[in-house]
Coordinates of C-alpha atoms and ligand atoms in Angstrom, one line a residue:
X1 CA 246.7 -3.5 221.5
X2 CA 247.2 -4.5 217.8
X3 CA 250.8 -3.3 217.8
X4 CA 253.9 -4.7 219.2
X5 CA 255.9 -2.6 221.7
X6 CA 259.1 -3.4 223.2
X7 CA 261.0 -1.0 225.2
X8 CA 264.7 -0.7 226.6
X9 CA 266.3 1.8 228.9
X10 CA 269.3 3.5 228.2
X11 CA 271.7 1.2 229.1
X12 CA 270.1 -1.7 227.5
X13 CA 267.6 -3.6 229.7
X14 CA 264.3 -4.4 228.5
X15 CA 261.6 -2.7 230.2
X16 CA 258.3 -3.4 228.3
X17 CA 257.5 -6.2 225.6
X18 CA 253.5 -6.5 225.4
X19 CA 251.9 -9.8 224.3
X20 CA 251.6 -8.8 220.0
X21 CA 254.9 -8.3 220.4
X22 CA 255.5 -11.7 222.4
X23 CA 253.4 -13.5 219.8
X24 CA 255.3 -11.9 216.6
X25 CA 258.9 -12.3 217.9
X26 CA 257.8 -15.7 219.1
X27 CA 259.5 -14.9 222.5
X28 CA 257.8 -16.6 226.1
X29 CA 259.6 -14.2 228.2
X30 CA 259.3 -14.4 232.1
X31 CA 258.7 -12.0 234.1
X32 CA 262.2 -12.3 236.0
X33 CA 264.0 -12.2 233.0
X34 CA 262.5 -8.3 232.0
X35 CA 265.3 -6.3 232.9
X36 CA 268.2 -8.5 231.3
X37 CA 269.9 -6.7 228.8
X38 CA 267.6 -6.7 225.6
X39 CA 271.0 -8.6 223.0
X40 CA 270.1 -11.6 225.2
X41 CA 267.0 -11.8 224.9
X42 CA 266.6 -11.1 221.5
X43 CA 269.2 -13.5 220.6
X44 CA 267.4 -15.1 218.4
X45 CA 266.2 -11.7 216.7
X46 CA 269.5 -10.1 216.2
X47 CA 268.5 -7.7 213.3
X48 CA 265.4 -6.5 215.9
X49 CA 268.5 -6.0 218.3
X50 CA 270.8 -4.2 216.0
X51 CA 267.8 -1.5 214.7
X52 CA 267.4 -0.7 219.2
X53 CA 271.2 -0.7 219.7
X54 CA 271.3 2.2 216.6
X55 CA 268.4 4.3 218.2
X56 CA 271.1 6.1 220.7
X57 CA 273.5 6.8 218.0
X58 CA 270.9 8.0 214.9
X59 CA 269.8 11.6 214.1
X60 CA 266.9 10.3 212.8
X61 CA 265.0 7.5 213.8
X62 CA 263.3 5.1 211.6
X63 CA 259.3 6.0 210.9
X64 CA 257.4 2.9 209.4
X65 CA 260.4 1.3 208.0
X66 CA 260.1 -2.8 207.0
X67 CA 261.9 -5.6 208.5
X68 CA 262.2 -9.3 207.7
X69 CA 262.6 -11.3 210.4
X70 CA 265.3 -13.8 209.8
X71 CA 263.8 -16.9 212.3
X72 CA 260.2 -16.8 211.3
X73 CA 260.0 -15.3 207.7
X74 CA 257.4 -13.0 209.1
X75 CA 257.9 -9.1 207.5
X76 CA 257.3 -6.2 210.5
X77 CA 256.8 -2.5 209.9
X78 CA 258.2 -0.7 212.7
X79 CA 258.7 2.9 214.3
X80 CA 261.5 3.8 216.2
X81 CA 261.4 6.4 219.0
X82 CA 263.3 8.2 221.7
X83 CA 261.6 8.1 225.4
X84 CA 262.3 11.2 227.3
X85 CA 262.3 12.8 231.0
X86 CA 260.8 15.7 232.0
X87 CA 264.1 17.6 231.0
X88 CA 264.5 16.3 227.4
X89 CA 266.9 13.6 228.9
X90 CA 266.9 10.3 226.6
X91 CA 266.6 7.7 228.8
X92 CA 265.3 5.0 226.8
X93 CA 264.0 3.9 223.1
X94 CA 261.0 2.1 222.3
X95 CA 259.9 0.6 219.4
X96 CA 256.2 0.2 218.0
X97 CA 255.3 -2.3 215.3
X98 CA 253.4 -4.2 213.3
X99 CA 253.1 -7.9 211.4
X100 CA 252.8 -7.1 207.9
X101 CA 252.5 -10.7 206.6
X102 CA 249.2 -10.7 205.9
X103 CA 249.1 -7.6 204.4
X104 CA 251.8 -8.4 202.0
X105 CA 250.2 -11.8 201.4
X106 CA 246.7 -9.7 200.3
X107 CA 249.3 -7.9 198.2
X108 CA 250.8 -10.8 196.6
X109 CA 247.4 -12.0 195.6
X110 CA 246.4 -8.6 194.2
X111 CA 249.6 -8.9 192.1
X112 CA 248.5 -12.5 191.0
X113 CA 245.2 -11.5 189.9
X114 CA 246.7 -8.4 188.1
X115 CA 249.3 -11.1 186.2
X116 CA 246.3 -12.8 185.4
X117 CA 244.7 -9.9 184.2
X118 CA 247.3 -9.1 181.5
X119 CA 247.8 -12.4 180.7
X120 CA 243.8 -12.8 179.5
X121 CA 244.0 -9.7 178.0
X122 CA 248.0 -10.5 176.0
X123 CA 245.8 -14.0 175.0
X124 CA 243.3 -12.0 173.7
X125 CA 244.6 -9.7 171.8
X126 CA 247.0 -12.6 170.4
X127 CA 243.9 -14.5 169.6
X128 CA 242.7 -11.2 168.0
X129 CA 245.4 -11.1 165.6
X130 CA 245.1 -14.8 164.7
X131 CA 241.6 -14.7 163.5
X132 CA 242.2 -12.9 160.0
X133 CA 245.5 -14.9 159.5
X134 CA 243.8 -17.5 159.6
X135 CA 241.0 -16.9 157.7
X136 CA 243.2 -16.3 155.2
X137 CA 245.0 -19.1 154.8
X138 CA 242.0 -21.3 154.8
X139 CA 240.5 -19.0 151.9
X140 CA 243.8 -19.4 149.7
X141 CA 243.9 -22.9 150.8
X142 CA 240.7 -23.5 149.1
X143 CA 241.3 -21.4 146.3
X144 CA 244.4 -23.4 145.4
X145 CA 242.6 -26.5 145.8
X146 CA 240.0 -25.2 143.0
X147 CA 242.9 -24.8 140.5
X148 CA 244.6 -28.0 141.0
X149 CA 242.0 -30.6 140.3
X150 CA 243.8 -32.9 138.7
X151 CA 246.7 -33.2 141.5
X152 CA 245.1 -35.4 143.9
X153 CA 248.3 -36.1 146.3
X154 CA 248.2 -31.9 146.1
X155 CA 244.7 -31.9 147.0
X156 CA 244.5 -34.0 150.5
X157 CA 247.8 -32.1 152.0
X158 CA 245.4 -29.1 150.9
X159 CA 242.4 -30.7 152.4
X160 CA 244.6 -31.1 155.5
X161 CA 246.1 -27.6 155.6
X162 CA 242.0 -26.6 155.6
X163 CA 241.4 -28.5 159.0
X164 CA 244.2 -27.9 160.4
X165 CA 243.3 -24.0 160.2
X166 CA 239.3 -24.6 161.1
X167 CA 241.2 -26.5 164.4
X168 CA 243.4 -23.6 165.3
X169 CA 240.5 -21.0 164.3
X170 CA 237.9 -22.8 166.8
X171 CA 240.5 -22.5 169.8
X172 CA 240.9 -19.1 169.0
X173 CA 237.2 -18.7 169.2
X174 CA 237.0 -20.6 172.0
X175 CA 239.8 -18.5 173.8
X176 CA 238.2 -15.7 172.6
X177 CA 235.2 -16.5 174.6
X178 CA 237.4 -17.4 177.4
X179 CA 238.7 -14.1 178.3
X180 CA 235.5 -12.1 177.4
X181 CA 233.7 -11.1 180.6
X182 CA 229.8 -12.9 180.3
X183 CA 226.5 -11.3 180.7
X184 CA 224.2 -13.2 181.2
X185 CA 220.3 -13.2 179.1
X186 CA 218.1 -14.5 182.3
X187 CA 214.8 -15.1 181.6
X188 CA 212.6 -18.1 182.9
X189 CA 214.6 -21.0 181.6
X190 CA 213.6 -24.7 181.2
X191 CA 216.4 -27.3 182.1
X192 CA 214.6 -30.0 180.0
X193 CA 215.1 -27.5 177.0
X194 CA 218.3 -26.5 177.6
X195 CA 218.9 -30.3 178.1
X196 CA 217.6 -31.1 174.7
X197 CA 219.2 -28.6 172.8
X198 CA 222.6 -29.4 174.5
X199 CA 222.2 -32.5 173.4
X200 CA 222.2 -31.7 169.6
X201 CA 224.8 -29.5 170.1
X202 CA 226.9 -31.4 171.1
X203 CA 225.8 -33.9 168.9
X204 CA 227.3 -31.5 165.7
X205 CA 230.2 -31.8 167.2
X206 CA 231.1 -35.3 168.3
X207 CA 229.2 -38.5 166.5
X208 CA 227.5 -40.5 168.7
X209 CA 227.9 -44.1 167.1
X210 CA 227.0 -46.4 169.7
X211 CA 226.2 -44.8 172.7
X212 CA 223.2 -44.6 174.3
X213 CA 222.2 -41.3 175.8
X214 CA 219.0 -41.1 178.1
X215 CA 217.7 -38.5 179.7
X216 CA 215.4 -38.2 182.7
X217 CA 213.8 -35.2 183.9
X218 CA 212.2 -34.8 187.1
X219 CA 208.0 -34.1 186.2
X220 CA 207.8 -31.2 188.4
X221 CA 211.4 -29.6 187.8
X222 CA 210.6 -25.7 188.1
X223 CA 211.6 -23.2 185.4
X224 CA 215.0 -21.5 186.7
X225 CA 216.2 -18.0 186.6
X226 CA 218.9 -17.9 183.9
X227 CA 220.6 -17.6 180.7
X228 CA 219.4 -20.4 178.3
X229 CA 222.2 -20.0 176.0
X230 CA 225.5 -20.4 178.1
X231 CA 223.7 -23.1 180.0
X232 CA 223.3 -24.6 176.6
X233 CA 226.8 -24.5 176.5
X234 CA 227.8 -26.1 180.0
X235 CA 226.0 -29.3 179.1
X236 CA 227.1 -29.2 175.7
X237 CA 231.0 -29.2 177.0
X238 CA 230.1 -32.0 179.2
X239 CA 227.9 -33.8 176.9
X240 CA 231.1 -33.9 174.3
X241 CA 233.5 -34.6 177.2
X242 CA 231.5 -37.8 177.7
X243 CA 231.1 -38.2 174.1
X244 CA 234.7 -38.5 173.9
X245 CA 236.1 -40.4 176.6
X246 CA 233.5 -43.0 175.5
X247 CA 234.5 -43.3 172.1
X248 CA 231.6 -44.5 170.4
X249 CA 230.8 -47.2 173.1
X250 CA 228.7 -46.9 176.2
X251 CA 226.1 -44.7 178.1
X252 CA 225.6 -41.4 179.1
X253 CA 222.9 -40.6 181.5
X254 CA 221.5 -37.5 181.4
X255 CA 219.2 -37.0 185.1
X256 CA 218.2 -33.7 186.4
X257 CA 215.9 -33.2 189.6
X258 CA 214.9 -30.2 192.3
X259 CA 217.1 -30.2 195.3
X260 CA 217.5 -28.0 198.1
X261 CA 220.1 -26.3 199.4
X262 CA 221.2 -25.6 203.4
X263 CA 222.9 -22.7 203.3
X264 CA 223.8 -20.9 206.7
X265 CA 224.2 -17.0 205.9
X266 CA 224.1 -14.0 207.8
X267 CA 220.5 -13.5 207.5
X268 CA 220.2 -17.3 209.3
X269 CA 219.6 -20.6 208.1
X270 CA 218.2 -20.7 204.2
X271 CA 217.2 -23.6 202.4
X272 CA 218.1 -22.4 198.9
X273 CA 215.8 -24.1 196.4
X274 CA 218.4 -25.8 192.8
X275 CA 217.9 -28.1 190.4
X276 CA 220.6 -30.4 190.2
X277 CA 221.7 -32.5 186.8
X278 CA 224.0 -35.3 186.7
X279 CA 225.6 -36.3 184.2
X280 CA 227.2 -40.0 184.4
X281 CA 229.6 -41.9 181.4
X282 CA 230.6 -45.2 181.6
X283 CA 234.0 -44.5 180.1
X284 CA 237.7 -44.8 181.1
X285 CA 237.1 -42.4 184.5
X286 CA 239.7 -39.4 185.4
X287 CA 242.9 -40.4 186.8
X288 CA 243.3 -39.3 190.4
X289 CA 246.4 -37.2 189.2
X290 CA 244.8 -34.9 187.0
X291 CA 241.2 -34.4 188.6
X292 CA 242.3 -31.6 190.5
X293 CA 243.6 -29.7 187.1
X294 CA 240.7 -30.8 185.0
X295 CA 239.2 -27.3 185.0
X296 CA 242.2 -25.2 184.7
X297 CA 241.9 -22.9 181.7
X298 CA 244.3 -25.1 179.0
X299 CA 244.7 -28.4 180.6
X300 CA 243.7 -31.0 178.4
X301 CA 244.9 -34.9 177.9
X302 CA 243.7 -34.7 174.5
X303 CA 245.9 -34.8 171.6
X304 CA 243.4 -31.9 169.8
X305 CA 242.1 -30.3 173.0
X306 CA 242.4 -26.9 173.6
X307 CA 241.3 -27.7 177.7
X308 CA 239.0 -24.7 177.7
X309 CA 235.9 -26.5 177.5
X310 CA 235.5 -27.5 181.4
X311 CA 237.0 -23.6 182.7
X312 CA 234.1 -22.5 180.3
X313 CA 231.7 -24.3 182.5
X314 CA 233.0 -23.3 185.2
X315 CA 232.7 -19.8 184.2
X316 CA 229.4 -19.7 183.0
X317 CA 228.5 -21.4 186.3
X318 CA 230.1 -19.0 188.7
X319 CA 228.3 -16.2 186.8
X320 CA 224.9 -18.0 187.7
X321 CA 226.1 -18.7 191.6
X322 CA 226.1 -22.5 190.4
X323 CA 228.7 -25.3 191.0
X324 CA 229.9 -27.8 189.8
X325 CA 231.1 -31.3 191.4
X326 CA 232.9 -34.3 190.2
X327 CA 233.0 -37.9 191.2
X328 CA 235.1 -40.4 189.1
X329 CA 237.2 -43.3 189.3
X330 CA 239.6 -44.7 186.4
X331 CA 237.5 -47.9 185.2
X332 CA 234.6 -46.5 186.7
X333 CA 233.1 -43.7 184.6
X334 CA 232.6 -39.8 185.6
X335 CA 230.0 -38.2 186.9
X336 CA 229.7 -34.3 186.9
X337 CA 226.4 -32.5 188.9
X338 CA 226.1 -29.4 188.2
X339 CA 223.7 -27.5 190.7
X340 CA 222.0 -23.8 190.1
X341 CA 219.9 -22.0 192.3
X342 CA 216.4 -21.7 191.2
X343 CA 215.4 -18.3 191.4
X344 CA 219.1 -17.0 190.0
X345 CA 222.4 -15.7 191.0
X346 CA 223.2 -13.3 193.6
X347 CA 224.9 -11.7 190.2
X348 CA 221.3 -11.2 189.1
X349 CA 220.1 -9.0 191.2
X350 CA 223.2 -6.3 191.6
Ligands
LIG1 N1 233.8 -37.3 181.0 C1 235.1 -37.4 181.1 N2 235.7 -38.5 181.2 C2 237.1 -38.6 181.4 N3 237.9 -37.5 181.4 C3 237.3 -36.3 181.3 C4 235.9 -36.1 181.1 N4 235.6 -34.8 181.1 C5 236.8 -34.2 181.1 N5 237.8 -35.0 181.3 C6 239.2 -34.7 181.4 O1 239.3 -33.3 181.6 C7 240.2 -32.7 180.7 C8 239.8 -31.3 180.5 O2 238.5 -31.2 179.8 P1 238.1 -29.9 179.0 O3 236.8 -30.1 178.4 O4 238.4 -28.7 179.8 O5 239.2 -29.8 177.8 P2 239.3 -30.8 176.6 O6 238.1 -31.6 176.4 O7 240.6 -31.6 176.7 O8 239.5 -29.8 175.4 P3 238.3 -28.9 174.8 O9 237.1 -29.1 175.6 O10 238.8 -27.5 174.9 O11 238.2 -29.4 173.4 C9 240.1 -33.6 179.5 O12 241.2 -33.4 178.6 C10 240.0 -35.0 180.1 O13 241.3 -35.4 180.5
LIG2 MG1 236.2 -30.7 176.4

């Protein structure tokens, strides 16, 4: 029986309490003690009391009303109702119910993830609204700079104003991107491509003074089933994560290889065929602190990050039934491995 039922007789002594009910009041009730009046044993549940002690007075009973149960937190949805003889004589009350924690749990959740929901979609259409704002002022910026030559203290806080908008335009973008549900292009991808072009990416975007990068690529890595482009863009976030915690000194080594993965599904066992890439800096290392927020959407340590690039990743990776891991140690450089299934996503295929 999923329910809980407890029953009392008319003057007051418990008669029936099945074991859900035993387990949601949180009540080891001997047998000797069935029979006592039903206050004293549900002392420790007096509202559970009160709503039995009404049932004799009420016109109408309670039909799947809620109850919060004082001593354990727990939330019940009960029904009330009259036990009768064969004349229509009450001659006792029981009451059915049911522990709705988890049920409101699921519902707090679904609640969450609606938040969420109109939070991306508030951020986009913010972003939105930025974009031509901003466009503008880096147009009139520029414009103003052309009339002025001659003012040259004018024309750096005008240079300035000019990054400072491209900055706040490329988060926009980037949030943008964020929020926009991906599709993916699949089509027979080669990770030592995507590698290379990731590479000069990232590249355009951070200099790479003095460190070395090296890449090594496994000779017989297959071709994998996905979307060149965004993973382009997963190595190119790492790539200019490393760039940056290294800071123009240092290595970053680039190593991807086949792997298999033991999966236990429903089907059975599977050994799920990936390629796996590492990629290892020798820089400063994350601090235990933050690793666990390091791919929440906006967290950044950075004095000009926007802390989108890793949830980005993590995006694009989920989309392709990917993952991604993380192994560091302050003073001991970061290593991130990504891994993606050979023949695609799950996604794929719906
Ligand atoms: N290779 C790394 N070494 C050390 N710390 C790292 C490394 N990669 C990421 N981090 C940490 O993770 C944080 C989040 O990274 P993420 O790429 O999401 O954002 P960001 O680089 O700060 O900003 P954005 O990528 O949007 O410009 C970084 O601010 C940094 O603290
Ligand atoms: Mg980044």
């Amino acid at each position: 029986m999923r329910n809980g039922v407890l029953a009392i007789t008319r003057d007051g002594r418990l008669t029936l309490l099945n074991d859900e009910a035993r387990r949601v009041l949180d009540l080891a009730v001997e047998e000797d003690r069935m029979g006592l009046p039903f206050g004293e044993i549900l002392q420790d549940h007096p509202e559970v009391a009160r709503v039995l002690g009404s049932a004799f007075e009420l016109s109408h009973l309670p039909n799947r009303a809620e109850l919060r149960l004082k001593a354990s937190g727990r939330v019940i949805g009960y029904t009330l109702s009259r036990i009768q003889d064969d004349e229509g004589t009450v001659t006792g009350v029981a009451l059915l119910f049911k522990d709705l924690t988890r049920v409101e749990q699921l519902e707090e959740q679904e609640r969450l993830r609606d938040r969420l929901a109109a939070l991306g979609e508030m951020a986009a259409a913010i972003a939105h609204e930025l974009k031509n704002p901003l466009a503008g002022i880096e147009v009139m910026a520029g414009l103003l700079r052309r009339r002025i030559p001659d003012a040259a203290d004018v024309q750096s806080l005008l240079d300035d104003i000019i990054s400072e908008s491209k900055i706040a335009n490329a988060i926009v973008h980037e949030a943008l991107e964020f929020v926009r549900p991906i599709r993916l292009q699949v089509e027979h991808t080669s990770i030592a491509q995507v590698l290379h072009d990731a590479i000069r990416l990232a590249e355009g975007q951070v200099s790479r003074r003095d460190v070395a990068v090296t890449m090594s690529v496994g000779a017989h890595l297959p071709l994998i089933e996905a979307d060149h482009y965004q993973l382009c863009q997963v190595f190119a976030n790492l790539l200019i994560n490393a760039l940056e915690a290294l800071d123009g000194t240092g290595t970053i080594a680039i190593t991807a290889s086949p792997a298999y993965l033991e999966e236990d599904r429903a089907e059975g066992h599977l050994t799920v065929p990936t390629v796996t890439v590492d990629v290892a800096d020798t820089g400063p290392g994350i601090a235990p602190e933050i690793a666990d927020k390091i791919f929440n959407p906006f967290f950044t340590s950075k004095p000009r990050g926007s802390g989108l690039g890793l949830a980005i990743v993590r995006k694009i990776l989920d989309a392709h039934d990917g993952r991604i891991d993380v192994n560091s140690a302050p003073g001991q450089g970061t290593r991130f491995r990504v891994t993606l299934p050979v023949s695609g996503g799950s996604q794929l295929f719906k």
